[in-house]
Coordinates of N, CA and C in Angstrom, one line a residue:
M17 N 0.8 -1.2 -0.1 CA 0.0 0.1 0.0 C 0.9 1.3 0.0
A18 N 0.4 2.2 -0.7 CA 1.3 3.4 -0.8 C 1.1 4.2 0.6
T19 N 2.1 4.7 1.0 CA 2.1 5.6 2.2 C 1.4 6.9 2.0
R20 N 0.7 7.4 3.0 CA 0.1 8.7 2.9 C 1.0 9.8 2.4
Q21 N 2.3 9.8 2.9 CA 3.3 10.7 2.5 C 3.7 10.6 1.0
S22 N 3.9 9.5 0.6 CA 4.2 9.2 -0.9 C 3.0 9.6 -1.7
M23 N 1.8 9.3 -1.3 CA 0.7 9.7 -2.1 C 0.6 11.3 -2.1
D24 N 0.9 12.1 -0.9 CA 0.7 13.5 -0.9 C 1.8 14.0 -1.8
E25 N 3.0 13.5 -1.7 CA 4.0 14.1 -2.6 C 3.9 13.8 -4.0
F26 N 3.3 12.7 -4.4 CA 2.9 12.4 -5.8 C 1.9 13.2 -6.3
I27 N 0.8 13.5 -5.6 CA -0.3 14.3 -5.9 C 0.4 15.8 -6.2
H28 N 1.1 16.2 -5.1 CA 1.7 17.5 -5.3 C 2.5 17.7 -6.6
K29 N 3.3 16.6 -6.9 CA 4.1 16.6 -8.2 C 3.3 16.6 -9.3
C30 N 2.0 15.9 -9.4 CA 1.1 15.9 -10.4 C 0.6 17.3 -10.5
E31 N 0.2 18.0 -9.5 CA -0.4 19.4 -9.6 C 0.6 20.3 -10.2
E32 N 1.9 20.2 -9.9 CA 2.9 21.1 -10.5 C 3.1 20.8 -11.9
V33 N 3.1 19.5 -12.4 CA 3.2 19.2 -13.8 C 2.0 19.7 -14.5
I34 N 0.7 19.7 -13.9 CA -0.6 20.2 -14.5 C -0.4 21.6 -14.7
K35 N 0.0 22.4 -13.7 CA 0.1 23.8 -13.7 C 1.2 24.3 -14.7
Y36 N 2.3 23.6 -14.9 CA 3.2 23.9 -15.9 C 2.6 23.7 -17.3
A37 N 1.8 22.5 -17.5 CA 1.4 22.3 -18.8 C 0.2 23.3 -19.1
E38 N -0.5 23.6 -18.1 CA -1.6 24.7 -18.4 C -1.0 26.0 -18.7
D39 N 0.0 26.4 -18.1 CA 0.8 27.6 -18.5 C 1.2 27.5 -19.8
Q40 N 1.9 26.5 -20.3 CA 2.4 26.3 -21.7 C 1.3 26.3 -22.6
Y41 N 0.2 25.6 -22.3 CA -1.0 25.5 -23.3 C -1.6 27.0 -23.5
S42 N -1.6 27.7 -22.3 CA -2.1 29.1 -22.4 C -1.2 29.9 -23.4
V43 N 0.1 29.9 -23.3 CA 1.1 30.7 -24.0 C 0.9 30.2 -25.5
A44 N 0.9 28.9 -25.7 CA 0.9 28.4 -27.1 C -0.4 28.8 -27.7
S45 N -1.6 28.9 -27.1 CA -2.9 29.2 -27.6 C -2.9 30.6 -28.0
K46 N -2.1 31.3 -27.3 CA -2.2 32.8 -27.6 C -1.1 33.3 -28.5
Q47 N 0.0 32.5 -28.6 CA 1.0 33.0 -29.6 C 1.2 32.0 -30.9
N48 N 0.5 31.1 -30.8 CA 0.6 30.1 -32.0 C 1.9 29.5 -32.0
H49 N 2.6 29.1 -30.9 CA 4.0 28.4 -30.8 C 3.7 27.2 -30.3
Y50 N 3.3 26.1 -31.1 CA 2.9 24.9 -30.7 C 4.2 23.9 -30.5
H51 N 5.2 24.3 -31.2 CA 6.3 23.4 -31.3 C 7.6 23.8 -30.5
N52 N 7.4 24.7 -29.6 CA 8.6 25.1 -28.9 C 9.0 24.1 -27.8
D53 N 10.0 24.2 -27.4 CA 10.6 23.2 -26.4 C 9.9 23.1 -25.1
S54 N 9.3 24.3 -24.7 CA 8.6 24.2 -23.4 C 7.2 23.4 -23.5
Y55 N 6.6 23.7 -24.6 CA 5.4 23.0 -25.0 C 5.6 21.4 -25.0
T56 N 6.6 21.1 -25.7 CA 7.0 19.5 -26.0 C 7.4 19.1 -24.5
D57 N 8.1 19.8 -23.7 CA 8.5 19.4 -22.4 C 7.3 19.2 -21.5
A58 N 6.3 20.0 -21.6 CA 5.1 20.1 -20.8 C 4.3 18.7 -21.1
M59 N 4.2 18.4 -22.5 CA 3.6 17.2 -22.9 C 4.2 16.0 -22.4
Q60 N 5.6 16.0 -22.4 CA 6.3 14.8 -21.9 C 6.2 14.7 -20.4
R61 N 6.2 15.8 -19.8 CA 6.0 15.6 -18.1 C 4.6 15.1 -17.9
L62 N 3.7 15.6 -18.6 CA 2.2 15.0 -18.4 C 2.3 13.4 -18.6
E63 N 2.8 13.0 -19.7 CA 2.9 11.6 -19.9 C 3.7 11.0 -18.9
G64 N 4.6 11.4 -18.5 CA 5.6 10.9 -17.3 C 4.7 10.8 -16.0
A65 N 3.9 11.7 -15.7 CA 3.1 11.8 -14.6 C 2.0 10.7 -14.8
Y66 N 1.4 10.5 -15.9 CA 0.3 9.7 -16.2 C 0.9 8.1 -16.1
N67 N 2.1 7.9 -16.4 CA 2.6 6.6 -16.3 C 3.1 6.3 -14.8
E68 N 3.5 7.4 -14.2 CA 3.8 7.2 -12.7 C 2.5 7.0 -11.9
L69 N 1.4 7.6 -12.3 CA 0.1 7.4 -11.7 C -0.4 6.0 -11.8
A70 N -0.2 5.4 -12.9 CA -0.5 4.1 -13.1 C 0.1 3.2 -12.3
D71 N 1.4 3.2 -12.1 CA 2.3 2.5 -11.1 C 1.7 2.7 -9.7
M72 N 1.5 4.0 -9.4 CA 1.0 4.3 -7.9 C -0.3 3.8 -7.7
A73 N -1.1 3.7 -8.6 CA -2.5 3.1 -8.3 C -2.5 1.6 -8.0
R74 N -1.4 0.9 -8.5 CA -1.4 -0.4 -8.2 C -1.2 -0.8 -6.6
S75 N -0.4 0.2 -6.1 CA -0.1 -0.1 -4.6 C -1.1 0.8 -3.7
A76 N -2.2 1.4 -4.3 CA -3.0 2.3 -3.5 C -4.3 1.6 -2.9
N77 N -4.7 2.2 -1.8 CA -6.0 1.7 -1.2 C -7.1 2.3 -2.1
G78 N -8.3 2.0 -1.6 CA -9.6 2.5 -2.3 C -9.6 3.9 -2.5
Q79 N -9.6 4.6 -1.3 CA -9.5 6.2 -1.3 C -8.5 6.8 -2.1
Q80 N -7.3 6.2 -2.1 CA -6.1 6.7 -2.8 C -6.3 6.6 -4.3
R81 N -7.1 5.5 -4.7 CA -7.3 5.2 -6.0 C -8.3 6.1 -6.5
D82 N -9.3 6.5 -5.7 CA -10.2 7.5 -6.2 C -9.6 8.8 -6.6
E83 N -8.6 9.3 -5.6 CA -8.0 10.6 -5.7 C -7.1 10.4 -7.0
L84 N -6.4 9.3 -7.3 CA -5.5 9.1 -8.4 C -6.4 9.1 -9.7
H85 N -7.6 8.5 -9.6 CA -8.5 8.5 -10.8 C -8.9 9.9 -11.2
R86 N -9.3 10.8 -10.3 CA -9.4 12.3 -10.6 C -8.4 12.9 -11.1
M87 N -7.1 12.6 -10.6 CA -5.9 13.2 -11.1 C -5.7 12.7 -12.7
R88 N -5.9 11.4 -12.9 CA -5.7 10.9 -14.2 C -6.6 11.6 -15.1
L89 N -7.9 11.8 -14.6 CA -8.7 12.6 -15.7 C -8.4 14.0 -16.0
Q90 N -7.7 14.7 -14.9 CA -7.2 16.0 -15.3 C -6.0 15.9 -16.3
I91 N -5.2 14.9 -16.0 CA -3.9 14.7 -16.9 C -4.5 14.4 -18.3
Q92 N -5.4 13.4 -18.4 CA -5.9 13.1 -19.9 C -6.6 14.2 -20.5
Q93 N -7.4 15.1 -19.9 CA -8.0 16.1 -20.4 C -7.0 17.1 -20.8
L94 N -6.0 17.5 -20.1 CA -5.1 18.5 -20.6 C -4.2 17.9 -21.7
Q95 N -3.8 16.6 -21.7 CA -3.1 15.9 -22.9 C -4.0 16.0 -24.1
N96 N -5.2 15.8 -24.0 CA -6.1 15.8 -25.2 C -6.1 17.3 -25.8
S97 N -6.4 18.4 -24.8 CA -6.4 19.7 -25.2 C -5.1 20.1 -25.9
M98 N -4.0 19.7 -25.3 CA -2.7 20.1 -25.9 C -2.4 19.4 -27.3
T99 N -2.8 18.1 -27.3 CA -2.5 17.5 -28.6 C -3.5 18.1 -29.6
L100 N -4.7 18.5 -29.4 CA -5.5 19.1 -30.4 C -5.0 20.4 -30.8
L101 N -4.6 21.2 -29.9 CA -4.0 22.5 -30.1 C -2.9 22.2 -31.0
D102 N -1.9 21.4 -30.7 CA -0.7 21.1 -31.5 C -1.2 20.5 -32.9
H103 N -2.1 19.8 -33.0 CA -2.5 19.2 -34.3 C -3.1 20.3 -35.1
F104 N -4.0 21.1 -34.7 CA -4.7 22.1 -35.4 C -3.7 23.4 -35.7
G105 N -2.7 23.3 -34.9 CA -1.6 24.4 -35.1 C -0.7 24.1 -36.3
E106 N -0.8 22.9 -36.7 CA 0.3 22.5 -37.8 C -0.1 23.2 -39.1

């Protein structure tokens, strides 16, 4: 089972990744710079967080899995938005 501290640290890390990606998405949507290094980095960080989330869920209890599920949905929604923006920007 994941410890409370490890879950809290992971959730905090995911929140930071989401904030960074949201910032990059906002900049890209205003400036039409979809292929800059920061945008790509943000997308890669989201993917990394998503993969870590899957690993973390395997050792989580029910309440922790619910919290991770909500975080997964946030990450997926942002990944989709960034991918669509990137695709339509080409």
